[in-house]
């Protein structure tokens, strides 16, 4: 069928046009934290389809050839478009949107009444509405400021939250008689590309949620569940399983978790959106065949075959809702996603209502149809009068807006490829072992790193070439890490060279040295995400060999030496879901424990961050606590990774304590950029207070390092592609007796999110 035939895929830009929202190309390309902006996918499709429609099949081949060759060096894409279209890139984009806008002119549907108003600088989705008998509506509400949650909209318009939705890959849910049911996401603790489903049931009056994972699979693999529905009496659940073998099942399960029976679909067919009938004796389910044609089937819960209540046709159907003898559902029809209905007693299908930008999951309430309408401000709850127009069978999908991408001569290319028998051979895991493909600056105070990533084709071996600068000690480090991920516990090895390490010897001199380190160890990255929380645990242990090379005056006084030590490290983090405008999660914790010990030296570092909500939903309170202790033998000093009070030059005492408080808040959302170079999404600030206490074991003296100040951060996108956060920090040192330092400190904060 293709995206270009699906109304929902292109409703996004139609909604912007119909609601008179004209955004710059940079805003369309980079998005927004305050307005709804479609992602790059529909934007790219529309520009590419228009270019091919207007300038022929070779247009994009020529453009991408020049652009990928960086011909010319600056703005190669824009220059290539101008070269082959004879108009500037800006004019090309304007012409493309004019082409589509002309086809959308006049597409307004009278009689549509939105039930809730929009919000300034916020996008709110009201999805999957279920009309209750008392006039209330149960739905999922999500927004730029709020995590997804189930709410009830009372007949008087007031909205009451029921419960927060657990982490999902598909936020669809079903409702019947005071019970909400949906499928949540559960990853395998160790293997990142394996995930499962859990069925969750929410009691609407109390908001209490429970989960269960019924044993419905006979192939030894935990199942992936989709789109469950709960019976009206609350005793049974029907759910779809799509197996890794590309088979589709309907499972009928008791609320206790016991499997009643299963329906396996035919090969190359896929079930979706099962629903209980009003009397709980039958099941409706959408079905797609190998050609992409869809139908709705009906069968008895007691078993037997499923029969068609609609013939298979080229269309998209989904989001069914049972209302007595009537099954409402959404159906794509001639460029629109509409509300249709099947009446059992008549065995007839009707076209009930339509909206210019799509009407989804509609049902009757007080003689009005209530559904979710796609708009430029999010999915909005609306009511309208039903039409009840009889429908005849036939295809309802059509080519939208352009014609050349749908030429059958091109689309039948794969059908003309001859079949061949190719010899199978074992693939070597060492093939393309390093295969460097990406780079990533990384910040973890006090270390600033630049990492080059690579991995073999089978994704069992990962390589990292890295450079690190440490702001506490001002040293530079270059190294390589290799990790083998084919086992449950991952072995890794690291080799690096460090330059310009130093320690104060006395008031007049210091010791300077370089060092070479080789390490080998084991790590176990675990992912315990589930329910409302993302959770990760990462223990590791390594054996390390270090060789020191003294520099400067130390070279005359000391001999180069080597030693070994054992390093144990554990990191753990847990946090709730994060809405688009949230700077940090509104609740979460992150902890790390690192202990390094050997015959020469030892060091213990504890570090933790606590995340809490601020006064406003988009504000965050972040607390940092840390403790470090080391030996005083002076034979060797491990890296100082202690998060010292901001503004000070870090010192490495045998005992260090840290407590810091931060209040992060947004200032404004500029949605502005220039020259396709940089685009500013948000400007935010942070007020902080840091307190570090250092203790000398030799003298017993305590030293305080207190600072307060503010930070301004700019969340931006560069080259319409790369997200970068950078900022400026002012620190007021509250201990003015620190030698050689002014009380007022200004710093440029290097990119912290790259």
mmCIF file of C-alpha atoms in Angstrom, residues 8 36 57 60 109 177 197 243 375 422 483 508 549 575 603 610 652:
data_model
loop_
_atom_site.group_PDB
_atom_site.id
_atom_site.type_symbol
_atom_site.label_atom_id
_atom_site.label_comp_id
_atom_site.label_asym_id
_atom_site.label_seq_id
_atom_site.Cartn_x
_atom_site.Cartn_y
_atom_site.Cartn_z
ATOM 1 C CA UNK A 8 -2.919 9.468 8.558
ATOM 2 C CA UNK A 36 3.089 20.306 17.084
ATOM 3 C CA UNK A 57 12.552 10.487 -12.238
ATOM 4 C CA UNK A 60 16.735 13.225 -6.956
ATOM 5 C CA UNK A 109 -16.146 19.469 7.743
ATOM 6 C CA UNK A 177 -17.398 -1.654 32.621
ATOM 7 C CA UNK A 197 4.666 -7.846 26.568
ATOM 8 C CA UNK A 243 5.319 -14.399 17.290
ATOM 9 C CA UNK A 375 -5.426 18.481 14.624
ATOM 10 C CA UNK A 422 22.632 -19.391 -3.329
ATOM 11 C CA UNK A 483 33.821 -5.328 24.205
ATOM 12 C CA UNK A 508 56.851 25.340 45.412
ATOM 13 C CA UNK A 549 56.756 7.672 33.115
ATOM 14 C CA UNK A 575 13.496 7.049 36.606
ATOM 15 C CA UNK A 603 40.311 4.782 46.337
ATOM 16 C CA UNK A 610 18.262 12.488 42.957
ATOM 17 C CA UNK A 652 42.302 15.817 45.947
#
